Coordinates of C-alpha atoms in Angstrom, one line a residue:
M912 CA -123.0 71.9 20.5
G913 CA -119.4 73.0 19.5
T914 CA -118.0 69.9 21.2
K915 CA -120.5 67.8 19.4
T916 CA -119.6 69.4 16.1
V917 CA -115.8 68.7 16.8
D918 CA -116.6 65.1 17.7
E919 CA -118.7 64.7 14.8
A920 CA -116.0 66.3 12.7
V921 CA -113.4 64.0 14.1
D922 CA -115.7 61.0 13.5
A923 CA -116.3 62.1 10.1
N924 CA -112.6 62.5 9.4
G925 CA -111.9 59.0 11.1
T926 CA -114.6 57.4 8.9
E927 CA -113.2 59.0 5.9
A928 CA -109.7 58.1 6.7
K929 CA -110.7 54.6 7.3
S930 CA -112.7 54.5 4.2
D931 CA -109.6 55.7 2.2
E932 CA -107.4 53.1 3.8
E933 CA -109.9 50.3 3.0
T934 CA -110.1 51.5 -0.5
V935 CA -106.3 51.4 -0.8
N936 CA -106.1 47.9 0.8
A937 CA -108.9 46.8 -1.6
T938 CA -107.0 48.1 -4.6
K939 CA -103.9 46.2 -3.6
T940 CA -105.7 43.2 -2.9
D941 CA -107.4 43.3 -6.3
E942 CA -104.0 44.0 -8.0
A943 CA -102.1 41.2 -6.2
P944 CA -103.6 38.2 -8.0
D945 CA -103.0 40.0 -11.4
A946 CA -99.3 40.5 -10.5
E947 CA -98.9 36.9 -9.3
V948 CA -100.5 35.7 -12.5
E949 CA -98.1 38.0 -14.6
E950 CA -95.1 36.7 -12.7
T951 CA -96.2 33.1 -13.2
G952 CA -96.7 33.7 -16.9
N953 CA -93.2 35.2 -17.0
A954 CA -91.6 32.3 -15.2
A955 CA -93.4 29.7 -17.5
A956 CA -92.3 31.7 -20.7
E957 CA -88.6 31.8 -19.2
D958 CA -88.8 28.0 -18.6
A959 CA -90.1 27.3 -22.0
E960 CA -87.3 29.4 -23.6
D961 CA -84.7 27.6 -21.4
Q962 CA -86.2 24.1 -22.6
E963 CA -86.1 25.3 -26.2
D964 CA -82.4 26.2 -25.9
L965 CA -81.6 22.9 -24.2
D966 CA -83.4 21.0 -27.1
T967 CA -81.5 23.1 -29.7
E968 CA -78.2 22.3 -28.0
A969 CA -79.0 18.5 -27.8
L970 CA -80.0 18.5 -31.5
E971 CA -76.9 20.3 -32.5
G972 CA -74.8 17.9 -30.5
D973 CA -76.3 14.8 -31.9
A974 CA -76.2 16.1 -35.6
P975 CA -73.2 15.0 -37.5
E976 CA -70.7 17.7 -38.6
A977 CA -71.0 18.9 -42.2
G978 CA -69.3 16.8 -44.6
K979 CA -68.8 13.8 -42.3
G980 CA -72.1 12.1 -43.0
T981 CA -73.8 9.6 -40.8
P982 CA -71.3 7.6 -38.8
G983 CA -71.3 3.8 -39.4
V984 CA -72.9 4.0 -42.8
G985 CA -69.6 3.0 -44.8
Q986 CA -68.8 0.1 -42.4
G987 CA -72.4 -1.2 -42.6
A988 CA -72.2 -1.1 -46.4
A989 CA -68.9 -2.8 -46.5
A990 CA -70.2 -5.7 -44.0
V991 CA -73.2 -6.2 -46.4
V992 CA -70.8 -6.3 -49.4
S993 CA -68.7 -8.9 -47.6
A994 CA -71.6 -11.1 -46.9
G995 CA -72.8 -10.7 -50.5
L996 CA -69.5 -11.7 -51.9
G997 CA -69.4 -14.8 -49.6
V998 CA -72.8 -15.9 -50.9
V999 CA -71.6 -15.4 -54.5
S1000 CA -68.5 -17.5 -53.9
L1001 CA -70.7 -20.5 -52.9
T1002 CA -73.5 -20.2 -55.4
G1003 CA -71.5 -19.1 -58.4
S1004 CA -71.6 -16.0 -60.6
W1005 CA -72.1 -15.1 -64.3
V1006 CA -68.3 -14.3 -64.3
A1007 CA -67.6 -17.9 -63.3
T1008 CA -70.1 -19.3 -65.8
V1009 CA -68.6 -17.3 -68.7
A1010 CA -65.1 -18.1 -67.8
A1011 CA -65.9 -21.8 -67.6
A1012 CA -67.7 -21.8 -70.9
R1013 CA -64.8 -20.0 -72.5
E1014 CA -62.3 -22.6 -71.1
T1015 CA -64.5 -25.4 -72.5
L1016 CA -64.3 -23.7 -76.0
V1017 CA -60.7 -23.3 -75.7
G1018 CA -60.2 -26.9 -74.7
Q1019 CA -62.4 -28.2 -77.7
L1020 CA -60.4 -26.0 -80.1
G1021 CA -57.1 -27.1 -78.8
T1022 CA -57.6 -30.8 -78.5
S1023 CA -57.5 -33.0 -81.6
S1024 CA -59.9 -35.7 -82.1
T1025 CA -57.1 -38.2 -81.9
A1026 CA -56.2 -37.3 -78.3
S1027 CA -56.8 -39.7 -75.6
V1028 CA -60.0 -39.7 -73.7
A1029 CA -58.2 -38.6 -70.5
K1030 CA -56.7 -35.5 -72.2
Q1031 CA -60.0 -34.6 -73.8
V1032 CA -61.9 -34.8 -70.5
K1033 CA -59.2 -32.7 -68.7
E1034 CA -59.1 -30.0 -71.5
V1035 CA -62.9 -29.7 -72.1
Y1036 CA -64.2 -30.3 -68.5
G1037 CA -61.3 -30.4 -66.0
D1038 CA -60.0 -26.9 -66.9
A1039 CA -63.5 -25.4 -67.0
W1040 CA -64.2 -26.7 -63.6
A1041 CA -60.9 -25.4 -62.2
T1042 CA -61.7 -22.1 -63.7
T1043 CA -65.1 -22.0 -61.9
A1044 CA -63.3 -22.8 -58.6
L1045 CA -60.8 -20.2 -59.2
V1046 CA -63.4 -17.5 -59.8
G1047 CA -65.2 -18.7 -56.7
G1048 CA -62.1 -18.6 -54.7
L1049 CA -61.4 -15.0 -55.7
F1050 CA -64.9 -14.0 -54.6
A1051 CA -64.4 -15.8 -51.3
L1052 CA -61.0 -14.1 -50.8
A1053 CA -62.6 -10.6 -51.4
A1054 CA -65.4 -11.4 -48.9
L1055 CA -62.8 -12.5 -46.3
I1056 CA -60.7 -9.4 -46.8
V1057 CA -63.6 -6.9 -46.8
G1058 CA -65.1 -8.6 -43.7
V1059 CA -61.8 -8.4 -41.7
V1060 CA -61.3 -4.8 -42.7
V1061 CA -64.6 -4.0 -41.3
L1062 CA -64.1 -5.8 -38.0
V1063 CA -60.8 -4.1 -37.4
R1064 CA -61.8 -0.7 -38.5
P1065 CA -63.0 0.5 -35.0
A1066 CA -59.4 0.0 -33.8
F1067 CA -58.2 2.7 -36.1
G1068 CA -61.1 5.0 -35.8
A1069 CA -62.2 7.6 -33.1
P1070 CA -62.0 6.2 -29.7
G1071 CA -65.2 5.9 -27.7
K1072 CA -67.3 5.2 -30.8
P1073 CA -68.4 1.4 -30.5
Q1074 CA -69.3 -0.5 -33.6
A1075 CA -73.1 -1.4 -34.1
A1076 CA -73.8 -4.9 -33.3
W1077 CA -75.5 -5.5 -36.6
I1078 CA -72.3 -4.4 -38.5
K1079 CA -70.4 -6.9 -36.5
S1080 CA -72.9 -9.7 -37.2
V1081 CA -72.9 -9.1 -40.9
A1082 CA -69.2 -8.7 -41.1
W1083 CA -68.7 -12.0 -39.3
A1084 CA -71.2 -13.6 -41.6
G1085 CA -69.2 -12.3 -44.6
V1086 CA -65.8 -13.6 -43.1
S1087 CA -67.4 -17.1 -42.4
L1088 CA -68.9 -17.4 -45.8
G1089 CA -65.5 -16.2 -47.3
V1090 CA -63.5 -18.8 -45.4
I1091 CA -65.9 -21.6 -46.4
G1092 CA -66.0 -20.5 -50.0
L1093 CA -62.1 -20.3 -50.0
V1094 CA -61.7 -23.9 -48.6
L1095 CA -64.1 -25.3 -51.1
A1096 CA -62.5 -23.5 -54.0
V1097 CA -59.1 -24.7 -53.0
A1098 CA -60.4 -28.2 -52.5
K1099 CA -62.0 -28.3 -56.0
Y1100 CA -59.2 -26.6 -57.8
S1101 CA -56.7 -29.2 -56.5
D1102 CA -59.2 -32.0 -57.2
I1103 CA -59.4 -33.1 -53.5
I1104 CA -63.2 -33.0 -53.9
L1105 CA -65.2 -33.6 -57.1
G1106 CA -62.3 -34.7 -59.0
L1107 CA -62.2 -35.7 -62.7
P1108 CA -63.7 -39.2 -63.3
S1109 CA -61.4 -42.1 -64.0
T1110 CA -61.1 -42.9 -67.8
S1111 CA -59.2 -46.2 -67.7

């Protein structure tokens, strides 16, 4: 009976020890998924923070420095002004209208009624038309100068910053209109086109 009691005690101890080991293993198994989830959550949080830092750096890199404004705004505005001046040189302006009307009035006041017809036509109409051509030529010259300045500006600016395509297109339009307006103004001022009618 003593041997049986020892064996039973051993079996009982072995069973208890096995039960304890199984309990520990079961506890570890239950805790492992929680640990993996926690590590995964920490990794995801770190990735999110890294991505946020990268986005912040990118935004800071793309943002213009304080006081410098958005690059290309001045050049774009100048290109539009050049094109506008070119259009005005061809279509006329209130400045040209007032100047021509004034020249007509001056011609009427300065020409006597006994003057020849040719002189009256020149003083009343010819000078007014020449004044209109002169004002149009000034607008055309301004359009040409502004357009050329816009086109050559990148050569004197910061390297590696190409000019926007639309700025070049509008500036070239201003230069073209300026050249056309200047040629027409010179032709009219010198009576090559639309000269005074013959009075003989």
